[in-house]
Amino acid sequence: MNAIPPHPPANDRFAGLDLLASAVLVVDACGLVRHANPAAEHLLEISVKSLSRQKLASLFTNGEELGTLCQQAAAHKYADLRQDLTLHRPAREPLHVHIIVSAAGEAEVVVELRENVQQLKLDREERLLDQSQANKELIRNLAHEIKNPLGGIRGAAQLLELELPDAHLNALREYTQVIIKEADRLQTLVDRLLAPHRRPHIVGDVNIHEVCERVRSLVLAEFPSGLAIRRDYDASIPEFRGDKEQLIQAVLNIVHNAAQALRGRIAEGNAEIVLCTRVARQVTLAKVRYGLALDLHIIDNGPGIAPEIRDRIFYPLVSGREGGSGLGLTLAQTFVQQHMGLIECESRPGLTDFRILIPLP
Ligand SMILES: Nc1ncnc2c1ncn2[C@@H]1O[C@H](COP(=O)(O)OP(=O)(O)OP(=O)(O)O)[C@@H](O)[C@H]1O
Ligand SMILES: [Mg+2]
């Protein structure tokens, strides 16, 4: 199936490579691809047929370094060369790979490509951070723009109510009340949008278990039966400098979402949320590496996040819930980022895991 003219016999020699899960290419002395296994085809997103007519280095806009590696490996037979490379391709995402190039027999070179998952993750986090920065700016400006006229609308409706002749009071008052009530609702929304930018950052020593316990009792007070909130604490986690109230709000928003998602199970009496604290070592948050970090998981056994919003839940105004304003997670992420941390999420039916990482001293 993977015959690559004009070297059909090569195919047999390379058949074993096709069974490998990692991407492997065999390149000749001129740098032309002689064989590519299905994993390579998949990683490079090019069919083996088109690969076989090309120089490997020419697939990438910065392929010279890869070309040189292949030449060096061919020249120093049997040595293998390893390197992390970011390979750029026209109109595609760059490929972050760990490359192992080794000479193989007669003027041939085996190139093994392994995706550099850590780099991919860093890239994704960086993009998320940029995006959330842009979001915050947009929200702040928009909220300010809405806030001012809103005050005017509410004030005018109140004045109108005062001016109403008695005969019309009851019927027309209903209308002015609707305006005032809706203006107040919008005002609350705008205040929540502006909250993370306005609230003073009260810094003190934070004990994460005090935060968890506060949230636990608040949520249990709201959902007194059918919901168990289990603790799995690592008591050795040190205190850290931070804003306790902000962190309570962040954790509360996440636990609250979980409780809301668990409505069905709460009715059945088997809903469970787990608050799990651990210490993580050597984590990179917003491009900075920390030796120690708090690793708090909020896990629920609910139906999972709806797939159509899964990638966007941290964006403002994204909600999968009737009556939800879609701000809970945006606020939580902002508060955690103000502690140099990050919230991540994994979800499938039956298990949703929100993970808060915050650097520890
Ligand atoms: N644990 C969870 N299980 C299932 N879905 C969840 C979970 N947590 C969040 N979601 C989904 O993510 C959406 C966004 O959550 P977010 O807290 O930002 O907004 P919201 O809860 O809709 O509104 P609010 O501003 O009142 O919090 C939710 O509407 C819900 O659909
Ligand atoms: Mg919410």
mmCIF file of C-alpha atoms and ligand atoms in Angstrom:
data_model
loop_
_atom_site.group_PDB
_atom_site.id
_atom_site.type_symbol
_atom_site.label_atom_id
_atom_site.label_comp_id
_atom_site.label_asym_id
_atom_site.label_seq_id
_atom_site.Cartn_x
_atom_site.Cartn_y
_atom_site.Cartn_z
ATOM 1 C CA MET A 1 0.000 0.000 0.000
ATOM 2 C CA ASN A 2 2.882 2.330 0.793
ATOM 3 C CA ALA A 3 4.858 1.579 -2.375
ATOM 4 C CA ILE A 4 7.178 4.462 -3.172
ATOM 5 C CA PRO A 5 8.468 4.395 -6.699
ATOM 6 C CA PRO A 6 11.163 4.305 -7.934
ATOM 7 C CA HIS A 7 12.470 1.995 -5.154
ATOM 8 C CA PRO A 8 9.872 -0.728 -4.774
ATOM 9 C CA PRO A 9 12.210 -3.238 -3.107
ATOM 10 C CA ALA A 10 12.839 -0.775 -0.275
ATOM 11 C CA ASN A 11 9.280 -1.249 0.793
ATOM 12 C CA ASP A 12 9.882 -4.745 2.069
ATOM 13 C CA ARG A 13 12.873 -3.693 4.116
ATOM 14 C CA PHE A 14 10.865 -0.937 5.741
ATOM 15 C CA ALA A 15 7.651 -2.858 6.322
ATOM 16 C CA GLY A 16 8.434 -3.209 10.036
ATOM 17 C CA LEU A 17 8.492 0.568 10.424
ATOM 18 C CA ASP A 18 4.840 0.728 9.454
ATOM 19 C CA LEU A 19 3.926 -1.031 12.693
ATOM 20 C CA LEU A 20 5.494 1.691 14.863
ATOM 21 C CA ALA A 21 3.422 4.322 16.607
ATOM 22 C CA SER A 22 6.139 6.978 16.288
ATOM 23 C CA ALA A 23 6.727 8.795 13.024
ATOM 24 C CA VAL A 24 9.688 7.415 11.076
ATOM 25 C CA LEU A 25 11.032 8.426 7.657
ATOM 26 C CA VAL A 26 13.890 6.993 5.664
ATOM 27 C CA VAL A 27 15.805 9.549 3.647
ATOM 28 C CA ASP A 28 18.471 8.926 0.995
ATOM 29 C CA ALA A 29 21.824 10.670 0.568
ATOM 30 C CA CYS A 30 20.216 13.502 -1.415
ATOM 31 C CA GLY A 31 17.648 14.137 1.305
ATOM 32 C CA LEU A 32 14.802 12.585 -0.699
ATOM 33 C CA VAL A 33 12.196 10.652 1.257
ATOM 34 C CA ARG A 34 12.358 6.941 0.391
ATOM 35 C CA HIS A 35 9.863 5.732 2.919
ATOM 36 C CA ALA A 36 7.465 7.182 5.464
ATOM 37 C CA ASN A 37 5.449 5.106 7.886
ATOM 38 C CA PRO A 38 1.737 5.811 8.483
ATOM 39 C CA ALA A 39 2.529 7.640 11.757
ATOM 40 C CA ALA A 40 4.791 10.061 9.819
ATOM 41 C CA GLU A 41 2.103 10.542 7.225
ATOM 42 C CA HIS A 42 -0.331 11.378 10.008
ATOM 43 C CA LEU A 43 2.021 13.727 11.868
ATOM 44 C CA LEU A 44 3.077 15.626 8.745
ATOM 45 C CA GLU A 45 -0.443 15.570 7.309
ATOM 46 C CA ILE A 46 0.894 14.584 3.887
ATOM 47 C CA SER A 47 0.161 11.406 2.010
ATOM 48 C CA VAL A 48 3.050 9.034 1.588
ATOM 49 C CA LYS A 49 2.660 9.368 -2.158
ATOM 50 C CA SER A 50 3.393 13.092 -2.159
ATOM 51 C CA LEU A 51 6.114 12.662 0.445
ATOM 52 C CA SER A 52 8.029 10.235 -1.720
ATOM 53 C CA ARG A 53 8.620 12.834 -4.401
ATOM 54 C CA GLN A 54 10.008 15.447 -2.060
ATOM 55 C CA LYS A 55 13.083 16.443 -0.181
ATOM 56 C CA LEU A 56 12.294 16.158 3.518
ATOM 57 C CA ALA A 57 13.826 19.553 4.296
ATOM 58 C CA SER A 58 11.721 21.265 1.634
ATOM 59 C CA LEU A 59 8.492 20.420 3.488
ATOM 60 C CA PHE A 60 9.326 23.097 6.009
ATOM 61 C CA THR A 61 10.041 26.766 5.552
ATOM 62 C CA ASN A 62 12.936 26.387 8.006
ATOM 63 C CA GLY A 63 13.994 22.911 6.905
ATOM 64 C CA GLU A 64 17.741 23.674 6.474
ATOM 65 C CA GLU A 65 18.605 22.609 10.006
ATOM 66 C CA LEU A 66 16.848 19.273 9.526
ATOM 67 C CA GLY A 67 18.616 18.850 6.166
ATOM 68 C CA THR A 68 21.980 19.499 7.805
ATOM 69 C CA LEU A 69 21.210 16.984 10.577
ATOM 70 C CA CYS A 70 20.471 14.329 7.950
ATOM 71 C CA GLN A 71 23.704 15.063 6.081
ATOM 72 C CA GLN A 72 25.705 14.903 9.308
ATOM 73 C CA ALA A 73 24.137 11.614 10.308
ATOM 74 C CA ALA A 74 24.853 10.180 6.859
ATOM 75 C CA ALA A 75 28.484 11.332 7.061
ATOM 76 C CA HIS A 76 29.121 9.984 10.579
ATOM 77 C CA LYS A 77 27.668 6.576 10.043
ATOM 78 C CA TYR A 78 25.845 4.911 12.956
ATOM 79 C CA ALA A 79 25.983 7.984 15.157
ATOM 80 C CA ASP A 80 22.642 9.285 16.139
ATOM 81 C CA LEU A 81 21.800 12.930 16.544
ATOM 82 C CA ARG A 82 19.019 14.242 18.718
ATOM 83 C CA GLN A 83 17.502 17.673 18.790
ATOM 84 C CA ASP A 84 14.311 19.565 19.655
ATOM 85 C CA LEU A 85 13.104 21.473 16.621
ATOM 86 C CA THR A 86 10.152 23.650 15.759
ATOM 87 C CA LEU A 87 9.373 23.023 12.110
ATOM 88 C CA HIS A 88 7.331 25.653 10.321
ATOM 89 C CA ARG A 89 4.997 24.764 7.469
ATOM 90 C CA PRO A 90 3.109 27.087 5.187
ATOM 91 C CA ALA A 91 -0.508 27.630 6.309
ATOM 92 C CA ARG A 92 -0.261 25.083 9.139
ATOM 93 C CA GLU A 93 0.484 25.048 12.836
ATOM 94 C CA PRO A 94 4.217 24.715 13.541
ATOM 95 C CA LEU A 95 5.369 21.238 14.538
ATOM 96 C CA HIS A 96 7.255 20.943 17.834
ATOM 97 C CA VAL A 97 9.249 17.754 17.615
ATOM 98 C CA HIS A 98 12.084 15.861 19.200
ATOM 99 C CA ILE A 99 14.103 14.488 16.280
ATOM 100 C CA ILE A 100 16.422 11.502 16.291
ATOM 101 C CA VAL A 101 18.454 11.086 13.121
ATOM 102 C CA SER A 102 20.606 8.015 12.626
ATOM 103 C CA ALA A 103 22.552 6.557 9.734
ATOM 104 C CA ALA A 104 21.200 3.280 8.422
ATOM 105 C CA GLY A 105 23.255 1.218 6.073
ATOM 106 C CA GLU A 106 23.934 2.339 2.526
ATOM 107 C CA ALA A 107 23.720 6.133 2.386
ATOM 108 C CA GLU A 108 20.379 6.148 4.116
ATOM 109 C CA VAL A 109 19.237 8.017 7.161
ATOM 110 C CA VAL A 110 16.395 7.162 9.523
ATOM 111 C CA VAL A 111 14.562 10.179 10.878
ATOM 112 C CA GLU A 112 12.344 9.670 13.885
ATOM 113 C CA LEU A 113 9.975 12.449 14.888
ATOM 114 C CA ARG A 114 8.322 12.615 18.294
ATOM 115 C CA GLU A 115 5.883 15.325 19.071
ATOM 116 C CA ASN A 116 7.118 17.561 21.859
ATOM 117 C CA VAL A 117 4.004 17.517 24.016
ATOM 118 C CA GLN A 118 5.406 19.848 26.679
ATOM 119 C CA GLN A 119 6.084 22.552 24.064
ATOM 120 C CA LEU A 120 2.609 22.068 22.591
ATOM 121 C CA LYS A 121 1.107 22.558 26.029
ATOM 122 C CA LEU A 122 3.166 25.708 26.625
ATOM 123 C CA ASP A 123 2.045 27.087 23.271
ATOM 124 C CA ARG A 124 -1.584 26.402 24.079
ATOM 125 C CA GLU A 125 -1.277 28.044 27.479
ATOM 126 C CA GLU A 126 0.400 31.073 25.959
ATOM 127 C CA ARG A 127 -2.408 31.418 23.450
ATOM 128 C CA LEU A 128 -4.985 31.082 26.231
ATOM 129 C CA LEU A 129 -3.220 33.766 28.224
ATOM 130 C CA ASP A 130 -3.105 36.179 25.267
ATOM 131 C CA GLN A 131 -6.728 35.495 24.558
ATOM 132 C CA SER A 132 -7.803 36.063 28.127
ATOM 133 C CA GLN A 133 -5.818 39.310 28.226
ATOM 134 C CA ALA A 134 -7.633 40.536 25.101
ATOM 135 C CA ASN A 135 -10.964 39.381 26.544
ATOM 136 C CA LYS A 136 -10.413 41.301 29.747
ATOM 137 C CA GLU A 137 -9.675 44.497 27.863
ATOM 138 C CA LEU A 138 -12.758 44.077 25.707
ATOM 139 C CA ILE A 139 -14.998 43.349 28.676
ATOM 140 C CA ARG A 140 -13.728 46.257 30.709
ATOM 141 C CA ASN A 141 -14.314 48.726 27.878
ATOM 142 C CA LEU A 142 -17.704 47.289 27.019
ATOM 143 C CA ALA A 143 -18.828 47.267 30.641
ATOM 144 C CA HIS A 144 -17.833 50.905 31.068
ATOM 145 C CA GLU A 145 -19.715 51.859 27.915
ATOM 146 C CA ILE A 146 -22.857 50.132 29.177
ATOM 147 C CA LYS A 147 -22.592 51.436 32.727
ATOM 148 C CA ASN A 148 -22.961 55.133 31.992
ATOM 149 C CA PRO A 149 -26.109 55.150 29.823
ATOM 150 C CA LEU A 150 -27.621 52.575 32.138
ATOM 151 C CA GLY A 151 -27.565 55.010 35.037
ATOM 152 C CA GLY A 152 -29.278 57.540 32.790
ATOM 153 C CA ILE A 153 -32.007 55.124 31.717
ATOM 154 C CA ARG A 154 -32.757 54.104 35.279
ATOM 155 C CA GLY A 155 -32.833 57.699 36.512
ATOM 156 C CA ALA A 156 -35.125 58.791 33.664
ATOM 157 C CA ALA A 157 -37.561 55.941 34.392
ATOM 158 C CA GLN A 158 -37.707 57.005 38.042
ATOM 159 C CA LEU A 159 -38.377 60.618 37.107
ATOM 160 C CA LEU A 160 -41.054 59.500 34.666
ATOM 161 C CA GLU A 161 -42.740 57.532 37.419
ATOM 162 C CA LEU A 162 -42.839 60.613 39.628
ATOM 163 C CA GLU A 163 -44.399 62.658 36.826
ATOM 164 C CA LEU A 164 -47.172 60.168 36.105
ATOM 165 C CA PRO A 165 -50.684 61.541 36.669
ATOM 166 C CA ASP A 166 -52.487 59.599 39.408
ATOM 167 C CA ALA A 167 -55.141 58.272 37.030
ATOM 168 C CA HIS A 168 -52.505 56.442 35.002
ATOM 169 C CA LEU A 169 -50.280 55.508 37.860
ATOM 170 C CA ASN A 170 -50.983 51.808 38.213
ATOM 171 C CA ALA A 171 -50.972 50.799 34.551
ATOM 172 C CA LEU A 172 -47.994 52.912 33.522
ATOM 173 C CA ARG A 173 -46.038 52.267 36.712
ATOM 174 C CA GLU A 174 -45.781 48.666 35.650
ATOM 175 C CA TYR A 175 -43.823 49.773 32.581
ATOM 176 C CA THR A 176 -41.480 52.078 34.453
ATOM 177 C CA GLN A 177 -40.908 49.293 36.994
ATOM 178 C CA VAL A 178 -39.933 46.932 34.193
ATOM 179 C CA ILE A 179 -37.388 49.466 32.943
ATOM 180 C CA ILE A 180 -35.977 49.996 36.437
ATOM 181 C CA LYS A 181 -35.837 46.276 37.203
ATOM 182 C CA GLU A 182 -34.132 45.387 33.923
ATOM 183 C CA ALA A 183 -31.685 48.280 34.329
ATOM 184 C CA ASP A 184 -30.821 46.922 37.787
ATOM 185 C CA ARG A 185 -30.308 43.435 36.371
ATOM 186 C CA LEU A 186 -27.937 44.799 33.742
ATOM 187 C CA GLN A 187 -26.190 46.863 36.411
ATOM 188 C CA THR A 188 -25.492 43.696 38.427
ATOM 189 C CA LEU A 189 -24.113 42.010 35.313
ATOM 190 C CA VAL A 190 -21.883 44.980 34.535
ATOM 191 C CA ASP A 191 -20.676 45.089 38.138
ATOM 192 C CA ARG A 192 -19.709 41.406 37.916
ATOM 193 C CA LEU A 193 -17.905 42.090 34.634
ATOM 194 C CA LEU A 194 -15.923 44.881 36.247
ATOM 195 C CA ALA A 195 -15.389 43.122 39.590
ATOM 196 C CA PRO A 196 -11.974 41.570 38.914
ATOM 197 C CA HIS A 197 -10.593 44.889 37.703
ATOM 198 C CA ARG A 198 -11.880 46.960 40.563
ATOM 199 C CA ARG A 199 -11.615 44.861 43.665
ATOM 200 C CA PRO A 200 -8.632 45.628 45.831
ATOM 201 C CA HIS A 201 -6.192 42.785 46.084
ATOM 202 C CA ILE A 202 -6.066 42.090 49.836
ATOM 203 C CA VAL A 203 -2.949 40.078 50.334
ATOM 204 C CA GLY A 204 -2.376 37.870 53.355
ATOM 205 C CA ASP A 205 -1.350 34.314 54.221
ATOM 206 C CA VAL A 206 -3.787 31.900 52.646
ATOM 207 C CA ASN A 207 -4.434 28.413 53.924
ATOM 208 C CA ILE A 208 -6.016 26.578 50.999
ATOM 209 C CA HIS A 209 -7.896 24.203 53.273
ATOM 210 C CA GLU A 210 -9.658 27.104 54.986
ATOM 211 C CA VAL A 211 -10.706 28.232 51.496
ATOM 212 C CA CYS A 212 -12.007 24.751 50.648
ATOM 213 C CA GLU A 213 -13.861 24.415 53.949
ATOM 214 C CA ARG A 214 -15.604 27.776 53.495
ATOM 215 C CA VAL A 215 -16.707 26.845 49.999
ATOM 216 C CA ARG A 216 -17.801 23.406 51.170
ATOM 217 C CA SER A 217 -20.070 24.791 53.873
ATOM 218 C CA LEU A 218 -21.514 27.459 51.556
ATOM 219 C CA VAL A 219 -22.421 24.927 48.878
ATOM 220 C CA LEU A 220 -23.730 22.337 51.367
ATOM 221 C CA ALA A 221 -25.980 25.022 52.842
ATOM 222 C CA GLU A 222 -27.471 25.526 49.390
ATOM 223 C CA PHE A 223 -27.706 21.807 48.544
ATOM 224 C CA PRO A 224 -28.394 20.227 51.940
ATOM 225 C CA SER A 225 -29.323 16.746 50.748
ATOM 226 C CA GLY A 226 -28.307 14.355 47.977
ATOM 227 C CA LEU A 227 -24.845 15.920 47.571
ATOM 228 C CA ALA A 228 -21.662 14.695 49.264
ATOM 229 C CA ILE A 229 -18.568 16.903 49.205
ATOM 230 C CA ARG A 230 -15.641 14.676 50.035
ATOM 231 C CA ARG A 231 -12.260 16.061 51.139
ATOM 232 C CA ASP A 232 -8.943 14.566 50.192
ATOM 233 C CA TYR A 233 -6.453 17.031 51.643
ATOM 234 C CA ASP A 234 -2.679 16.992 51.796
ATOM 235 C CA ALA A 235 -2.157 18.663 55.176
ATOM 236 C CA SER A 236 1.480 19.466 54.418
ATOM 237 C CA ILE A 237 0.654 22.163 51.842
ATOM 238 C CA PRO A 238 2.235 25.424 53.044
ATOM 239 C CA GLU A 239 0.384 28.718 53.271
ATOM 240 C CA PHE A 240 1.021 31.215 50.496
ATOM 241 C CA ARG A 241 0.544 34.937 49.980
ATOM 242 C CA GLY A 242 -2.725 35.747 48.298
ATOM 243 C CA ASP A 243 -6.212 37.205 48.455
ATOM 244 C CA LYS A 244 -8.321 34.734 50.410
ATOM 245 C CA GLU A 245 -11.667 36.262 49.445
ATOM 246 C CA GLN A 246 -10.795 36.119 45.744
ATOM 247 C CA LEU A 247 -9.748 32.501 46.018
ATOM 248 C CA ILE A 248 -12.918 31.591 47.896
ATOM 249 C CA GLN A 249 -14.882 33.197 45.065
ATOM 250 C CA ALA A 250 -12.880 31.295 42.418
ATOM 251 C CA VAL A 251 -13.287 27.898 44.103
ATOM 252 C CA LEU A 252 -16.916 28.639 44.931
ATOM 253 C CA ASN A 253 -17.707 29.392 41.275
ATOM 254 C CA ILE A 254 -16.260 26.046 40.213
ATOM 255 C CA VAL A 255 -17.887 24.002 42.999
ATOM 256 C CA HIS A 256 -21.150 25.804 42.389
ATOM 257 C CA ASN A 257 -21.050 24.878 38.695
ATOM 258 C CA ALA A 258 -20.386 21.270 39.661
ATOM 259 C CA ALA A 259 -23.349 21.261 42.053
ATOM 260 C CA GLN A 260 -25.575 22.743 39.358
ATOM 261 C CA ALA A 261 -24.414 20.138 36.837
ATOM 262 C CA LEU A 262 -25.180 17.443 39.400
ATOM 263 C CA ARG A 263 -28.843 18.337 39.737
ATOM 264 C CA GLY A 264 -29.990 14.974 38.349
ATOM 265 C CA ARG A 265 -27.754 12.975 40.678
ATOM 266 C CA ILE A 266 -28.666 15.185 43.646
ATOM 267 C CA ALA A 267 -32.275 14.153 43.087
ATOM 268 C CA GLU A 268 -31.154 10.500 43.050
ATOM 269 C CA GLY A 269 -29.010 11.082 46.141
ATOM 270 C CA ASN A 270 -25.669 9.966 44.660
ATOM 271 C CA ALA A 271 -24.014 13.237 43.653
ATOM 272 C CA GLU A 272 -20.401 13.640 44.712
ATOM 273 C CA ILE A 273 -17.841 16.421 44.543
ATOM 274 C CA VAL A 274 -14.269 15.767 45.647
ATOM 275 C CA LEU A 275 -11.957 18.545 46.803
ATOM 276 C CA CYS A 276 -8.458 17.167 46.449
ATOM 277 C CA THR A 277 -5.306 19.106 47.344
ATOM 278 C CA ARG A 278 -1.790 18.046 46.445
ATOM 279 C CA VAL A 279 1.618 19.570 45.874
ATOM 280 C CA ALA A 280 2.862 19.603 42.279
ATOM 281 C CA ARG A 281 6.573 19.847 41.516
ATOM 282 C CA GLN A 282 8.327 21.584 38.630
ATOM 283 C CA VAL A 283 5.355 23.167 36.917
ATOM 284 C CA THR A 284 5.419 25.878 34.273
ATOM 285 C CA LEU A 285 2.707 28.501 34.597
ATOM 286 C CA ALA A 286 2.516 31.380 32.133
ATOM 287 C CA LYS A 287 6.036 30.569 30.903
ATOM 288 C CA VAL A 288 7.552 30.706 34.399
ATOM 289 C CA ARG A 289 8.860 27.541 36.015
ATOM 290 C CA TYR A 290 8.085 26.944 39.700
ATOM 291 C CA GLY A 291 9.572 24.302 41.960
ATOM 292 C CA LEU A 292 6.371 23.872 43.970
ATOM 293 C CA ALA A 293 2.736 24.578 43.238
ATOM 294 C CA LEU A 294 -0.601 24.004 44.864
ATOM 295 C CA ASP A 295 -2.573 21.454 42.830
ATOM 296 C CA LEU A 296 -6.246 21.642 43.775
ATOM 297 C CA HIS A 297 -8.720 19.392 41.965
ATOM 298 C CA ILE A 298 -12.477 19.863 42.046
ATOM 299 C CA ILE A 299 -13.945 16.665 40.677
ATOM 300 C CA ASP A 300 -17.609 15.861 40.156
ATOM 301 C CA ASN A 301 -19.444 12.778 38.912
ATOM 302 C CA GLY A 302 -21.921 14.772 36.808
ATOM 303 C CA PRO A 303 -22.754 14.526 33.107
ATOM 304 C CA GLY A 304 -19.655 16.451 31.940
ATOM 305 C CA ILE A 305 -19.359 19.730 30.071
ATOM 306 C CA ALA A 306 -21.405 19.912 26.885
ATOM 307 C CA PRO A 307 -18.984 19.236 23.972
ATOM 308 C CA GLU A 308 -20.151 22.279 21.997
ATOM 309 C CA ILE A 309 -18.885 24.698 24.682
ATOM 310 C CA ARG A 310 -16.033 22.637 26.129
ATOM 311 C CA ASP A 311 -13.280 24.694 24.455
ATOM 312 C CA ARG A 312 -14.840 28.010 25.374
ATOM 313 C CA ILE A 313 -16.018 27.691 28.976
ATOM 314 C CA PHE A 314 -13.448 30.198 30.265
ATOM 315 C CA TYR A 315 -14.641 32.842 27.807
ATOM 316 C CA PRO A 316 -17.038 35.444 29.172
ATOM 317 C CA LEU A 317 -20.756 35.032 28.488
ATOM 318 C CA VAL A 318 -20.404 31.388 27.447
ATOM 319 C CA SER A 319 -22.988 29.358 29.323
ATOM 320 C CA GLY A 320 -24.613 25.992 28.830
ATOM 321 C CA ARG A 321 -27.116 26.595 31.583
ATOM 322 C CA GLU A 322 -30.612 28.058 31.457
ATOM 323 C CA GLY A 323 -30.331 31.450 33.165
ATOM 324 C CA GLY A 324 -26.511 31.279 33.426
ATOM 325 C CA SER A 325 -24.597 34.466 32.747
ATOM 326 C CA GLY A 326 -21.409 32.657 31.741
ATOM 327 C CA LEU A 327 -19.152 34.716 33.986
ATOM 328 C CA GLY A 328 -18.380 32.309 36.832
ATOM 329 C CA LEU A 329 -15.393 30.638 35.186
ATOM 330 C CA THR A 330 -14.088 33.839 33.587
ATOM 331 C CA LEU A 331 -13.942 35.418 37.038
ATOM 332 C CA ALA A 332 -12.413 32.301 38.584
ATOM 333 C CA GLN A 333 -9.686 32.224 35.908
ATOM 334 C CA THR A 334 -8.952 35.947 36.388
ATOM 335 C CA PHE A 335 -8.651 35.576 40.162
ATOM 336 C CA VAL A 336 -6.371 32.559 39.874
ATOM 337 C CA GLN A 337 -4.235 34.308 37.248
ATOM 338 C CA GLN A 338 -3.833 37.204 39.671
ATOM 339 C CA HIS A 339 -2.115 34.619 41.883
ATOM 340 C CA MET A 340 0.215 33.701 38.974
ATOM 341 C CA GLY A 341 -1.775 30.502 38.590
ATOM 342 C CA LEU A 342 -3.942 28.741 36.058
ATOM 343 C CA ILE A 343 -7.173 26.735 35.895
ATOM 344 C CA GLU A 344 -7.347 23.742 33.574
ATOM 345 C CA CYS A 345 -10.218 21.405 32.929
ATOM 346 C CA GLU A 346 -10.804 17.881 31.742
ATOM 347 C CA SER A 347 -14.278 16.510 31.322
ATOM 348 C CA ARG A 348 -16.098 13.439 30.159
ATOM 349 C CA PRO A 349 -19.485 12.036 31.114
ATOM 350 C CA GLY A 350 -19.282 10.927 34.746
ATOM 351 C CA LEU A 351 -16.079 12.814 35.580
ATOM 352 C CA THR A 352 -15.281 16.508 35.350
ATOM 353 C CA ASP A 353 -12.009 17.668 36.861
ATOM 354 C CA PHE A 354 -11.187 21.354 37.309
ATOM 355 C CA ARG A 355 -7.576 21.825 38.334
ATOM 356 C CA ILE A 356 -6.282 24.982 40.005
ATOM 357 C CA LEU A 357 -2.513 25.415 40.006
ATOM 358 C CA ILE A 358 -0.956 28.218 42.078
ATOM 359 C CA PRO A 359 2.770 28.637 42.767
ATOM 360 C CA LEU A 360 3.832 27.931 46.358
ATOM 361 C CA PRO A 361 6.723 29.564 48.187
HETATM 362 N N1 LIG B 1 -18.662 20.812 36.472
HETATM 363 C C1 LIG B 1 -19.330 21.081 35.356
HETATM 364 N N2 LIG B 1 -20.067 20.112 34.735
HETATM 365 C C2 LIG B 1 -20.743 20.372 33.595
HETATM 366 N N3 LIG B 1 -20.767 21.568 32.985
HETATM 367 C C3 LIG B 1 -20.065 22.573 33.546
HETATM 368 C C4 LIG B 1 -19.313 22.382 34.741
HETATM 369 N N4 LIG B 1 -18.712 23.552 35.042
HETATM 370 C C5 LIG B 1 -19.067 24.427 34.088
HETATM 371 N N5 LIG B 1 -19.882 23.856 33.176
HETATM 372 C C6 LIG B 1 -20.450 24.488 31.985
HETATM 373 O O1 LIG B 1 -19.738 25.669 31.720
HETATM 374 C C7 LIG B 1 -20.625 26.767 31.597
HETATM 375 C C8 LIG B 1 -19.912 28.048 31.992
HETATM 376 O O2 LIG B 1 -19.774 28.147 33.392
HETATM 377 P P1 LIG B 1 -19.721 29.562 34.086
HETATM 378 O O3 LIG B 1 -19.621 29.354 35.563
HETATM 379 O O4 LIG B 1 -18.640 30.384 33.435
HETATM 380 O O5 LIG B 1 -21.095 30.232 33.712
HETATM 381 P P2 LIG B 1 -22.564 29.876 34.250
HETATM 382 O O6 LIG B 1 -22.478 28.908 35.385
HETATM 383 O O7 LIG B 1 -23.362 29.465 33.078
HETATM 384 O O8 LIG B 1 -23.090 31.291 34.757
HETATM 385 P P3 LIG B 1 -22.644 32.081 36.092
HETATM 386 O O9 LIG B 1 -22.070 33.361 35.611
HETATM 387 O O10 LIG B 1 -23.877 32.226 36.867
HETATM 388 O O11 LIG B 1 -21.616 31.248 36.803
HETATM 389 C C9 LIG B 1 -21.816 26.380 32.449
HETATM 390 O O12 LIG B 1 -22.970 27.049 32.006
HETATM 391 C C10 LIG B 1 -21.906 24.884 32.220
HETATM 392 O O13 LIG B 1 -22.615 24.607 31.028
HETATM 393 MG MG MG B 2 -21.232 29.286 37.011
#
